Coordinates of C-alpha atoms and ligand atoms in Angstrom, one line a residue:
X1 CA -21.0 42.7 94.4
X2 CA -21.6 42.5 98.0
X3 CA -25.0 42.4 99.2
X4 CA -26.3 42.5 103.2
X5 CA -29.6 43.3 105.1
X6 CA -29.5 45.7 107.5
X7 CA -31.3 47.6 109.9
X8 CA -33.7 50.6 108.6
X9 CA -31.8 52.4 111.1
X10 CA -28.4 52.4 109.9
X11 CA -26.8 55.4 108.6
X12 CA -26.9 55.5 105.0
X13 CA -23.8 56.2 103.2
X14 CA -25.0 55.0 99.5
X15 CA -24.8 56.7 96.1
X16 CA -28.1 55.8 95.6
X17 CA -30.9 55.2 97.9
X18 CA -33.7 53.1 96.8
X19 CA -37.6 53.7 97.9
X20 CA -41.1 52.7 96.8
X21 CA -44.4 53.9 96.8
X22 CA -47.8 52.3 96.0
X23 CA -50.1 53.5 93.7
X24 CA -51.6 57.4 94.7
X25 CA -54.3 59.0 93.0
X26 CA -54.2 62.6 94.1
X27 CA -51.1 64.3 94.5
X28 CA -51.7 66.0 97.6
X29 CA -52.9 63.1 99.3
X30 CA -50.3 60.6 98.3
X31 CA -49.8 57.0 100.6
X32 CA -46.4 58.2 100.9
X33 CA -45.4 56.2 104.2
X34 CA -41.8 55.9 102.1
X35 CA -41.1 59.8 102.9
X36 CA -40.0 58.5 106.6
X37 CA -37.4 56.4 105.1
X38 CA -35.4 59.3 103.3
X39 CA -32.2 60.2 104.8
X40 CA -32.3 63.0 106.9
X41 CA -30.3 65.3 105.4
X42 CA -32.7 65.3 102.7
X43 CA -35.3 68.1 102.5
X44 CA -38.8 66.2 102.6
X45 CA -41.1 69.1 101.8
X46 CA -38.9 70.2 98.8
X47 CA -38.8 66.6 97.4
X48 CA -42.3 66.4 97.6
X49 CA -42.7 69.6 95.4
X50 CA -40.9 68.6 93.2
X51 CA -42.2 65.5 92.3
X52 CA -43.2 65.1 88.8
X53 CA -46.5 64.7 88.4
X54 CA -46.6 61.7 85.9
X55 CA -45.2 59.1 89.0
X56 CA -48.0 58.2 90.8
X57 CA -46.5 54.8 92.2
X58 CA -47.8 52.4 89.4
X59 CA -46.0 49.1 89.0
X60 CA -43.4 49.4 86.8
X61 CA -42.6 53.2 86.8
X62 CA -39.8 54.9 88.3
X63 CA -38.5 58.2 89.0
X64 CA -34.7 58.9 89.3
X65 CA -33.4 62.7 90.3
X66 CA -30.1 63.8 91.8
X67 CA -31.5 66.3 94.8
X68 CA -27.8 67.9 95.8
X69 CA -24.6 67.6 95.1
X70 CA -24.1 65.9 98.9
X71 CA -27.0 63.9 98.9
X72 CA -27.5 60.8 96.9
X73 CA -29.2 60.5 94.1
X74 CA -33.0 58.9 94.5
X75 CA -35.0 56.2 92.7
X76 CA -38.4 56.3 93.4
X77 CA -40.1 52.5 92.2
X78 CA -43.6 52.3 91.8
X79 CA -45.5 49.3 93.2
X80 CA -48.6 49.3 92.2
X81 CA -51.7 48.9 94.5
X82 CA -50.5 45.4 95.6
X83 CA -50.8 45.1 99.4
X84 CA -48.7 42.5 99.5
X85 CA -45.5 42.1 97.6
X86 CA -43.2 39.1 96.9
X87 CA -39.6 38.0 96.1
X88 CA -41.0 37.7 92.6
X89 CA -41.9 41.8 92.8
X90 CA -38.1 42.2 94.6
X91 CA -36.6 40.2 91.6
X92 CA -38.4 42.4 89.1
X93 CA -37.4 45.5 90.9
X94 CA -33.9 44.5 90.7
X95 CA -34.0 44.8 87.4
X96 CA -34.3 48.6 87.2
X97 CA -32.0 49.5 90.4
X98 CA -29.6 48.1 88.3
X99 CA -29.8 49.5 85.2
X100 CA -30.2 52.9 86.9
X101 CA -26.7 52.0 88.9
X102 CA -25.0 50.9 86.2
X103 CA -26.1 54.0 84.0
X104 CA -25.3 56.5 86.6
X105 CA -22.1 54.4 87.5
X106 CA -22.9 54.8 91.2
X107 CA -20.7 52.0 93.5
X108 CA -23.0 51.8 96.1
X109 CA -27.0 51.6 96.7
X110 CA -28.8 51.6 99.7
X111 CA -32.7 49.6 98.9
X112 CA -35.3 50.5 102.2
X113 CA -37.4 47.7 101.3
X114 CA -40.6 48.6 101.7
X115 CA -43.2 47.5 104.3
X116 CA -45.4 46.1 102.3
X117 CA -42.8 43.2 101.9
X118 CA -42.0 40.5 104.7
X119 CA -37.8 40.7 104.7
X120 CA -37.4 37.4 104.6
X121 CA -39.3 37.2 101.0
X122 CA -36.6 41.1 100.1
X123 CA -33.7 38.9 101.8
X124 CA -34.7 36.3 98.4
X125 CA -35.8 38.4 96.0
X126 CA -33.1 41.0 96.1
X127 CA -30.6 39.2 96.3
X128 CA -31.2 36.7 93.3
X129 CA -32.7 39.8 91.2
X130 CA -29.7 41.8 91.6
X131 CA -27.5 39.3 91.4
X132 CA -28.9 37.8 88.5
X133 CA -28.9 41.2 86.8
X134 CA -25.6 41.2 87.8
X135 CA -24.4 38.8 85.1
X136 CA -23.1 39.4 81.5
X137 CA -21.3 37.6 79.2
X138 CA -18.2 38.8 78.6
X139 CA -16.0 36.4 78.4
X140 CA -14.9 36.7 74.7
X141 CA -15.1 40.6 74.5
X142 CA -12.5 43.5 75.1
X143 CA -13.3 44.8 78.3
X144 CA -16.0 47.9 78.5
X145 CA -14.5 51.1 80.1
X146 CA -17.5 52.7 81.3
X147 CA -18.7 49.5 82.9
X148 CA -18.1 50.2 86.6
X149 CA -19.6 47.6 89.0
X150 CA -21.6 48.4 91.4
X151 CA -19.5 47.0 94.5
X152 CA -21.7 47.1 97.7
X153 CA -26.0 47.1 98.3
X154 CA -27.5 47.3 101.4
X155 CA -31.2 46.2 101.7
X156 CA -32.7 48.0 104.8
X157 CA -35.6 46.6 107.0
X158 CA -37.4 47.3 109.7
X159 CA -37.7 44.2 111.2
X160 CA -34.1 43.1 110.9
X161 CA -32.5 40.1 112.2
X162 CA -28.9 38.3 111.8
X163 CA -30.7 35.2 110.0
X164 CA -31.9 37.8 107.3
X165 CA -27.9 37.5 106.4
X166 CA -28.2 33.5 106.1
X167 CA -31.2 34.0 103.7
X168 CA -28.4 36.4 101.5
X169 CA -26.0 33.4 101.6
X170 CA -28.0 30.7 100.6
X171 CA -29.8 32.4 97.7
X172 CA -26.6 34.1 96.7
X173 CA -25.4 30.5 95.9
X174 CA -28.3 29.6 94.2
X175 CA -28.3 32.8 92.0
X176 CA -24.6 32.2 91.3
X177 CA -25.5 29.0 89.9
X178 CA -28.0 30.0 87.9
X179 CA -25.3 32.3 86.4
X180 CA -22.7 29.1 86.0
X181 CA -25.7 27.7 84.0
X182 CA -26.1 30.5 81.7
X183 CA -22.3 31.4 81.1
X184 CA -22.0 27.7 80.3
X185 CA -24.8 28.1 78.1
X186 CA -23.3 31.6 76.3
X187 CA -19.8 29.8 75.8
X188 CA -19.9 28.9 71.8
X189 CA -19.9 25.2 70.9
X190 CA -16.2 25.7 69.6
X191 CA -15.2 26.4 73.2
X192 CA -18.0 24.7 74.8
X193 CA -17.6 21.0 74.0
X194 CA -18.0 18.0 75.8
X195 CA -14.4 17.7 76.9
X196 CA -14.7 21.1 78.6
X197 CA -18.3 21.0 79.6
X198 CA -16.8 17.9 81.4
X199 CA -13.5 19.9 82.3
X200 CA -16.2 23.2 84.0
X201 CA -18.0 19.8 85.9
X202 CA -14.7 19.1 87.8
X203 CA -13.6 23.0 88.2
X204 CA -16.7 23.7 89.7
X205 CA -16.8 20.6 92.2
X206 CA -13.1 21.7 93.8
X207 CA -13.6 22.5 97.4
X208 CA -17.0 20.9 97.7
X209 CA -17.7 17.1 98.3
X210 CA -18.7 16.7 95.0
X211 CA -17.1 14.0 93.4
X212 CA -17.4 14.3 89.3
X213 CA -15.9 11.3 87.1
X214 CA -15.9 11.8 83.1
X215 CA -16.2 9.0 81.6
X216 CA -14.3 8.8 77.9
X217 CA -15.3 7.2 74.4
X218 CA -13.9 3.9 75.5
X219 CA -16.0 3.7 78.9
X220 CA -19.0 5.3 77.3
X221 CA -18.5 1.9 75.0
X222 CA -17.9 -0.7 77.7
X223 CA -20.8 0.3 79.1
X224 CA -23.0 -0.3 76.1
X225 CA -24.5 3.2 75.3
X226 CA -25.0 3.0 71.5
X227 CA -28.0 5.3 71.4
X228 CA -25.8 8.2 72.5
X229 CA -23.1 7.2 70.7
X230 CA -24.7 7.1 67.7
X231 CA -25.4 10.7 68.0
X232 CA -21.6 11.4 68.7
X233 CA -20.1 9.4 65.1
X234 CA -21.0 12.2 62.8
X235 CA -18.6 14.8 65.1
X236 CA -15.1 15.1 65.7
X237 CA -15.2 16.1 69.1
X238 CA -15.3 13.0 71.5
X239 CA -18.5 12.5 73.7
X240 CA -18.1 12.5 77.6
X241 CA -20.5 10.9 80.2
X242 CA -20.3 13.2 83.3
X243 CA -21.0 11.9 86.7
X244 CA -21.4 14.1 89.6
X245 CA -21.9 12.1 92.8
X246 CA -22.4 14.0 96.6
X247 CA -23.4 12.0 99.5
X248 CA -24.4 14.5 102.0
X249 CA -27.5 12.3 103.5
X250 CA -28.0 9.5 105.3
X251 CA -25.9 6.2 103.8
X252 CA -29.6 4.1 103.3
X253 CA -31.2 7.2 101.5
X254 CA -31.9 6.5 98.0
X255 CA -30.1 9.3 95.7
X256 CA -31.8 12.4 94.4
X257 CA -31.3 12.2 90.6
X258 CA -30.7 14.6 87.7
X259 CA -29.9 14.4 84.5
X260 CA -29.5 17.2 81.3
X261 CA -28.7 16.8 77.4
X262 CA -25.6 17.8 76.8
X263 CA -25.8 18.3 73.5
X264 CA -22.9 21.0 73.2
X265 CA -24.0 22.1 69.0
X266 CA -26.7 20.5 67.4
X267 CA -26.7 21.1 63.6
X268 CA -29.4 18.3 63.5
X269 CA -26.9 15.9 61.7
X270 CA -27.6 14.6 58.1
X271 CA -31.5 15.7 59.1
X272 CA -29.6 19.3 59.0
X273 CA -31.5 22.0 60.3
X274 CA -31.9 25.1 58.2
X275 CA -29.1 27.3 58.9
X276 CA -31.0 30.0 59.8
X277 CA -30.6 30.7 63.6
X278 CA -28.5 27.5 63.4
X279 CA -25.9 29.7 65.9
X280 CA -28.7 29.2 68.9
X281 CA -27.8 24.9 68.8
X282 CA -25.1 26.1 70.9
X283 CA -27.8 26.1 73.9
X284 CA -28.8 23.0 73.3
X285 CA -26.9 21.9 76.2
X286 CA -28.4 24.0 79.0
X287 CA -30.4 21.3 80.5
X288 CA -26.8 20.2 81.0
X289 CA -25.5 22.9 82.2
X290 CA -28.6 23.4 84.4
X291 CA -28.0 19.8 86.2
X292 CA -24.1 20.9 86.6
X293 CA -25.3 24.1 88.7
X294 CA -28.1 22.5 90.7
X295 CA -25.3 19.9 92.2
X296 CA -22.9 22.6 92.3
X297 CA -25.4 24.6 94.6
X298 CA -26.8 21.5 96.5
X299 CA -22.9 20.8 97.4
X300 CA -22.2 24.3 98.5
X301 CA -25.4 24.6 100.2
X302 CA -24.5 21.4 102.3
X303 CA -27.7 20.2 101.9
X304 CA -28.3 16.5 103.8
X305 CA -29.0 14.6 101.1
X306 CA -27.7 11.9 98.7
X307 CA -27.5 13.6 94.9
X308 CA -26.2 11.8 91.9
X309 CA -26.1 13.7 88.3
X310 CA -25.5 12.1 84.6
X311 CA -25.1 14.4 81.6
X312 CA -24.5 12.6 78.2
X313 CA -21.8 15.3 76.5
X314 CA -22.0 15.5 72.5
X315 CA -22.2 17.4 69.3
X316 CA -24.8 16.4 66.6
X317 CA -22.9 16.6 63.3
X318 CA -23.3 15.4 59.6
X319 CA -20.0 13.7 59.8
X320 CA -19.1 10.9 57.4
X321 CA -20.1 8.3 60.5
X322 CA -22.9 10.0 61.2
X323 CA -26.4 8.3 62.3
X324 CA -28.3 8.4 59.0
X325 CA -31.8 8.6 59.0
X326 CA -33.3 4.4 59.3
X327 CA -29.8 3.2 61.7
X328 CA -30.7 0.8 63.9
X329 CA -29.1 1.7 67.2
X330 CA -29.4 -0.3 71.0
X331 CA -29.8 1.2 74.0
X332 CA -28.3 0.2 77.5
X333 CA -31.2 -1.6 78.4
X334 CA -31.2 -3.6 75.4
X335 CA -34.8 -2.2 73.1
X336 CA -33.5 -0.9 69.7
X337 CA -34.4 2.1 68.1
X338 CA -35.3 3.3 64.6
X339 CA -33.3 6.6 64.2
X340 CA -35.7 7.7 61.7
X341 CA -34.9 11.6 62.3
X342 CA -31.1 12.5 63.2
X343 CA -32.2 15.3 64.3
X344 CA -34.4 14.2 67.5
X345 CA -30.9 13.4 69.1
X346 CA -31.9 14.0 72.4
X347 CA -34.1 11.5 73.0
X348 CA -31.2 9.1 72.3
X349 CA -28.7 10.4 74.4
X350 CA -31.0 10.9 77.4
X351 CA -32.2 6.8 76.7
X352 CA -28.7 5.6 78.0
X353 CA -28.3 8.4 80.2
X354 CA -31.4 8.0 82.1
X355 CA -31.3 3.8 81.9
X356 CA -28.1 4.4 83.9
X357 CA -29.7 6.6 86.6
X358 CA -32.7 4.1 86.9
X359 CA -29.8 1.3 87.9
X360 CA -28.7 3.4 90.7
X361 CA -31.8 3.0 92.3
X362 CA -32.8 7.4 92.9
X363 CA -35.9 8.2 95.1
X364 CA -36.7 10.1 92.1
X365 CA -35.2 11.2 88.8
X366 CA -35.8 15.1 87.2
X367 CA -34.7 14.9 83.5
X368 CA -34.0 18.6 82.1
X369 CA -33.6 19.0 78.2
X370 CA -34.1 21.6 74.9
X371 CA -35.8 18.5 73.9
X372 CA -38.5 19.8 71.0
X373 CA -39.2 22.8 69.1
X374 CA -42.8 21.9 69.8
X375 CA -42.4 23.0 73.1
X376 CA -41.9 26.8 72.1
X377 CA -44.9 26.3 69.9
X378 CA -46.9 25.0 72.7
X379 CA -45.4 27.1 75.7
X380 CA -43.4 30.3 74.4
X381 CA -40.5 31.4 76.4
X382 CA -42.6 31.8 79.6
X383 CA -43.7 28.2 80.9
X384 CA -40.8 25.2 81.4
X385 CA -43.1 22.4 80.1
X386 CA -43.5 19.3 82.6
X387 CA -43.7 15.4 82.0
X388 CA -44.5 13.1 84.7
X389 CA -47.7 10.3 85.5
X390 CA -46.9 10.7 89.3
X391 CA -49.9 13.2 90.4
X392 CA -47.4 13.5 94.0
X393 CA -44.1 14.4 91.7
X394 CA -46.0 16.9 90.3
X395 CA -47.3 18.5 93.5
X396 CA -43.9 19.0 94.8
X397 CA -42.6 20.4 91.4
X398 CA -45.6 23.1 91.7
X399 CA -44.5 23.7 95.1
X400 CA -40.5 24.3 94.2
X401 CA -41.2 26.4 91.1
X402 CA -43.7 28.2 93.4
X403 CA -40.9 28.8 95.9
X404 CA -38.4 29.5 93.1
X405 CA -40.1 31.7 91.1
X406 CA -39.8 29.9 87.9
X407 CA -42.9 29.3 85.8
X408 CA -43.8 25.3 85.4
X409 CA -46.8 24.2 83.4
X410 CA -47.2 20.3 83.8
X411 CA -48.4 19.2 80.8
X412 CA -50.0 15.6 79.4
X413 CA -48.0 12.2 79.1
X414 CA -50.7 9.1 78.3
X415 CA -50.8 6.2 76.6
X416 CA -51.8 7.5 73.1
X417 CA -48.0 9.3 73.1
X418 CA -46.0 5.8 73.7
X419 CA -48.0 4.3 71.1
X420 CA -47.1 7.1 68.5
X421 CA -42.8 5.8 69.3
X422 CA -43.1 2.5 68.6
X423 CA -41.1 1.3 65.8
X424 CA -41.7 -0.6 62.9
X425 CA -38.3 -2.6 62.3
X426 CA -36.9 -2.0 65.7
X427 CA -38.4 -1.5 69.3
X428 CA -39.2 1.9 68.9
X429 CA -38.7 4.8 66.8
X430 CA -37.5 8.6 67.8
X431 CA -39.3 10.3 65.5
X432 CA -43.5 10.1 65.9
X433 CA -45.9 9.6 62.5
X434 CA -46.8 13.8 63.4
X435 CA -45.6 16.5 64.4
X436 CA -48.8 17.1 67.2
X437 CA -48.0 17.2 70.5
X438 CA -44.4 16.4 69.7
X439 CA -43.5 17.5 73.0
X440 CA -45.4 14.9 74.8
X441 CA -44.4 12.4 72.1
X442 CA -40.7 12.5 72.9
X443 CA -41.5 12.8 76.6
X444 CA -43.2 9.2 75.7
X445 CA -40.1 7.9 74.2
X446 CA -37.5 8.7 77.3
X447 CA -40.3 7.3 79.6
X448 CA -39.3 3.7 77.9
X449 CA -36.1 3.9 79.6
X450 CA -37.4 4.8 83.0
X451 CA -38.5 2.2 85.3
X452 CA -41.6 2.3 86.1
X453 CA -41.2 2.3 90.0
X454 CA -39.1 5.5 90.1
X455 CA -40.7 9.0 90.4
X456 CA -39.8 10.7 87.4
X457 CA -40.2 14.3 85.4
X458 CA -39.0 15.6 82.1
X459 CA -38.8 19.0 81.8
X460 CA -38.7 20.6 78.3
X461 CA -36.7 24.0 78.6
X462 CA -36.6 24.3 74.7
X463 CA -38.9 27.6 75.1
X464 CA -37.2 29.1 78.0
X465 CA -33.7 28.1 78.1
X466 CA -32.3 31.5 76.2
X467 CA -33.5 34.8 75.2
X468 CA -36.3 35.2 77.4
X469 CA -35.9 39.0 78.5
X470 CA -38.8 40.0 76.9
X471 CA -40.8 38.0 79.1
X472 CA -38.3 38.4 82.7
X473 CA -36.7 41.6 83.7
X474 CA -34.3 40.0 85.1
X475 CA -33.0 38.2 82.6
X476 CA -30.7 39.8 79.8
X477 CA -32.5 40.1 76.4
X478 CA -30.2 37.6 74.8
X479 CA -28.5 34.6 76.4
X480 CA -28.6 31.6 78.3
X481 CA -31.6 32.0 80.9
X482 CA -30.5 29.2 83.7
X483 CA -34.2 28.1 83.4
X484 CA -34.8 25.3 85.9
X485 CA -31.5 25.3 87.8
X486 CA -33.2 27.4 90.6
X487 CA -36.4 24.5 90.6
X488 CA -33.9 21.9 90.9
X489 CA -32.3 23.1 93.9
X490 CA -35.7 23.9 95.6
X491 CA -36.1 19.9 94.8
X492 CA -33.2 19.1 96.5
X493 CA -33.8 21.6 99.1
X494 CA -37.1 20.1 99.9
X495 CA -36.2 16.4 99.4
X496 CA -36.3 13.2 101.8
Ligands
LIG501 N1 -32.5 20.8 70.1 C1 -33.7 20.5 69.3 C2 -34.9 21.2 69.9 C3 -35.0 22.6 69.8 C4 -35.4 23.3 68.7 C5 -34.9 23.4 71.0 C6 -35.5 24.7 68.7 C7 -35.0 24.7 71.0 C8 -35.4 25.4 69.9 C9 -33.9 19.1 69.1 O1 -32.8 18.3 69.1 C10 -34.6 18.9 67.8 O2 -34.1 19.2 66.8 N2 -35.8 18.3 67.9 C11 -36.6 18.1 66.7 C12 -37.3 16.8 66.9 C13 -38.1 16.4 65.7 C14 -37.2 16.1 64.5 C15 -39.0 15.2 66.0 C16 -37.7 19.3 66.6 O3 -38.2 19.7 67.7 O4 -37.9 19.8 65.5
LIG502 ZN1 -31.9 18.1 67.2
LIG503 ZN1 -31.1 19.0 70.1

C-alpha cells in the first residue's frame, strides 16, 4: 500500500474520496466548509439533498454512498466539535476508511484532510493508522479471494510541502515495525521459538547496520546466566540470548538500551497455569518482539545514536529438568534466588538479561515485558504500566508516549515492594508473600539487578500487548498489539 501527501489541488483520480465534517446542528445551516473539497464533477447541491438526515458530523459516524456510476464513491467521517484534531483522531479515522475500502474493494482512496488538522500531525496519523490497519495475520491461512488490497492513498492538504513526504517515510517505518512486532507476536510458539525468534532478529537486521549475535546454550552458560537458564531446563527447545548492536552515534556516547522477555510459550512450568486461555502464552514474548522492532526502526531510521538490545529467548515448560518450585538458582551478578513460583519466569530471565546490559555501561536502559497478570487487573488493556525512581526518565517517557500516541501510566516502585522479594534461604525470592500490587513487586525484583546509577524503566505490557481492539480502532480485535514498539522509537528518536 502506497501512501503520499499531496496537494488539495491535484486532480483526483480515486475510488473513494474521503471528507469530514464537524458536528452541525441544523441541517440547513451545516459547517460544511468540506463541500469545497468535493471533486468537481460532483453535483454539490444534489449531494447536499440527499444527505441523510441522521449524519450530523458527530465523532465516530460516517456516511458512505456511491453518487454515479463515474464518480467515486464518498465517505463522509464525522469529527465531532473538536476544533482541533490530532494524529491520534487521523489514526482513529483510519480505521473506518479502511474497513469501508476493503468492503467495497476499492484500490484507490483519495483522504482531503481536513483543515481543522495541521498536515504535518495527517502526514503521522494517517499514515501509521492506515498502515497499521493494514496488517493481518495471515500467515498460516489459505489465501482470502475477496481480499483485494487497497494499493495506493493519497492524503490531500492545503498547505502542502515536499517534507510532508519525509514525515510518510519515517512513520511508515515505524508503523511497519509495529507490525513486525505483532506478526512476531501472532506466529504460534511451535513456529515462534527462540531459535527463530533469534533467526527473524538477524533477517530483519540485513541491509541495515545492525549487527545481531545469538548467543547458544553453551555461551548463555559461559557467561553464567543460571536464572534464565533455569527457566529454559523444563523445555526442549534451546534458549538463545539475542544481541542487537547499532552504533550510529558518536564513539564516546553511552548506548541506548533495551531489553524484552522472550519468553516464546509460557505454560507456567510445574506451577502450570490452568489451561484455559493457556493458547494466549504464545504472546508472552512481545516485549521481545517489541525490542526487535524498535532497533529494527532505529536502524532504518538512521537515527545518530548508539543502541544496544538483549532479549533472553525461552519456553517455560514442566519438563523433567524443569525449575521446581524452592530451586536455588544464581544470577550473573552473583545474588541467588528462591524460585518459589515457576511460573514468575520472567523475572528470572530479565535478572541476567538486564545484569548484562548494566555491564555495558547504557545512558539508560527501557525493560519491556508481559511480566504479571496483576497488571491487567490494575491497568486493563488501555494503559502500558511504568516502573522507574528517576522522576526525569519518567518525564521523557510521558513526553514519547505523548508523541506516539500510546497510553503510559507510570506507576509506584518504593521500598516497601524490594522488601516483599527478599528471600528467606537465598538472596531473594520471585515470588512476593501476596498477590497486592504484584506488578510493582516484580518491578522491585528486576530493579536488584539494575545498577543503581543507570536510568532505568520497566514497562509491564501484560494488559496491552494483544487483543486490545476493543479499546483502539486501529488495532485488530484479536492479536498481537505492538504495544510499546512505537514509545521506544520515540525514545531513541529523542535521545542524547
Ligand atoms: N506471562 C505471565 C504474566 C501474564 C499473565 C501476562 C496473563 C499476561 C496475561 C507471567 O509469567 C506470570 O505467569 N506471572 C505470574 C506471576 C506470579 C506467579 C507471581 C502472574 O502474574 O500470575
Ligand atoms: Zn509465567
Ligand atoms: Zn510469562
Amino acid at each position: 500500500m502506497k501512501i503520499s501527501m499531496v496537494s488539495s489541488r491535484t486532480k483526483c483520480t480515486a475510488g473513494m474520496v474521503v471528507l469530514f465534517a464537524g458536528s452541525i446542528t441544523k441541517k440547513k445551516d451545516p459547517e460544511m466548509t468540506w463541500l469545497s473539497h468535493f471533486p468537481s464533477e460532483l453535483d454539490k447541491a444534489r449531494i447536499t439533498h440527499n444527505m441523510p438526515s441522521h449524519f450530523k458530523g458527530d465523532a465516530g459516524q460516517s456516511l458512505f454512498w456511491r453518487a454515479e456510476k463515474h464518480s467515486p464513491a464518498i465517505l463522509v467521517l464525522g469529527t465531532g466539535s473538536n476544533k482541533k484534531l490530532t494524529a491520534e483522531n487521523a489514526r482513529v479515522c483510519s480505521a473506518t476508511i479502511m474497513r469501508v475500502a476493503k468492503q467495497e474493494q476499492l484500490k484507490s482512496v483519495r483522504i482531503c484532510s481536513p483543515s481543522s488538522l495541521a498536515a504535518n500531525e495527517a502526514a503521522i496519523g494517517f499514515t501509521e493508522g492506515l498502515l497499521l490497519c493494514d496488517y493481518k495475520f495471515t500467515t498460516f491461512k489459505a489465501p482470502d479471494k475477496n481480499d483485494v488490497a487497497v494499493e495506493n492513498i493519497e492524503v490531500s492538504v492545503d498547505k502542502f510541502s515536499m517534507s510532508l513526504n519525509k514525515i510518510v517515510e519515517t512513520n511508515a517505518i515505524i508503523a511497519d515495525a509495529t507490525n513486525f512486532a505483532r506478526w512476531l507476536g501472532d506466529c504460534p510458539g511451535n513456529f515462534m521459538t527462540p531459535t527463530q525468534l533469534g533467526q527473524e532478529a538477524e533477517n530483519v537486521a540485513k541491509g541495515t547496520k545492525l549487527k545481531v549475535t545469538v548467543w547458544d546454550k553453551k555461551r548463555i552458560e559461559k557467561e553464567k546466566m543460571e536464572s534464565f537458564l533455569g527457566v529454559s531446563y523444563g523445555s526442549a527447545q534451546e534458549p538463545k540470548f539475542i544481541v542487537m548492536e547499532y552504533k550510529g552515534g558518536p564513539v564516546k556516547q553511552k548506548p541506548f538500551c533495551l531489553v524484552g522477555k522472550g519468553l516464546t510459550f509460557d505454560s507456567g512450568g510445574i506451577s502450570i497455569k490452568p489451561s484455559g486461555g493457556m493458547e494466549e502464552m504464545k504472546y508472552d514474548m512481545c516485549g521481545g518482539a517489541a525490542v526487535i522492532a524498535a532497533m529494527s526502526a532505529i536502524a532504518k531510521l538512521k537515527l545518530k545514536i548508539n543502541a544496544i538490545a538483549f532479549v533472553p529467548a525461552t519456553e517455560n515448560m514442566p519438563g523433567a529438568a524443569a525449575n521446581k518450585p524452592g530451586d536455588i538458582r544464581k544470577a550473573r551478578n552473583g545474588k541467588t534466588i528462591e524460585v518459589n513460583n515457576t511460573d514468575a519466569e520472567g523475572r528470572l530471565i530479565l535478572a541476567d538479561a538486564l545484569c548484562y546490559a548494566c555491564e555495558q555501561k547504557p545512558g539508560m536502559i527501557l525493560d519491556a515485558a508481559t511480566l504479571t497478570g496483576a497488571m491487567v487487573i490494575a491497568l486493563g488493556n488501555t494503559h502500558t504500566g511504568f516502573f522507574s525512581r528517576n522522576d526525569d526518565l519518567s518525564k521523557k517517557i510521558d513526553r514519547a508516549a505523548a508523541t506516539s500516541g500510546e497510553c503510559v501510566w507510570r506507576m509506584p516502585l518504593v521500598d516497601e515492594h524490594v522488601k516483599d522479594m527478599k528471600g528467606y534461604f537465598a538472596d531473594l525470592t520471585n515470588l512476593a508473600p501476596s498477590r497486592n500490587a504484584g506488578s510493582a513487586t516484580a518491578a522491585a525484583f528486576l530493579e536488584a539487578f539494575v545498577e543503581k546509577d543507570i536510568p532505568w524503566a520497566h514497562f509491564d505490557i501484560a494488559g496491552t500487548a494483544w487483543n486490545v481492539g476493543n479499546r483502539l480502532p486501529y488495532a485488530a480485535g484479536k492479536g498481537a498489539s505492538g504495544a510499546i514498539v512505537r514509545t521506544f522509537i520515540e525514545m531513541a528518536r529523542a535521545y542524547k
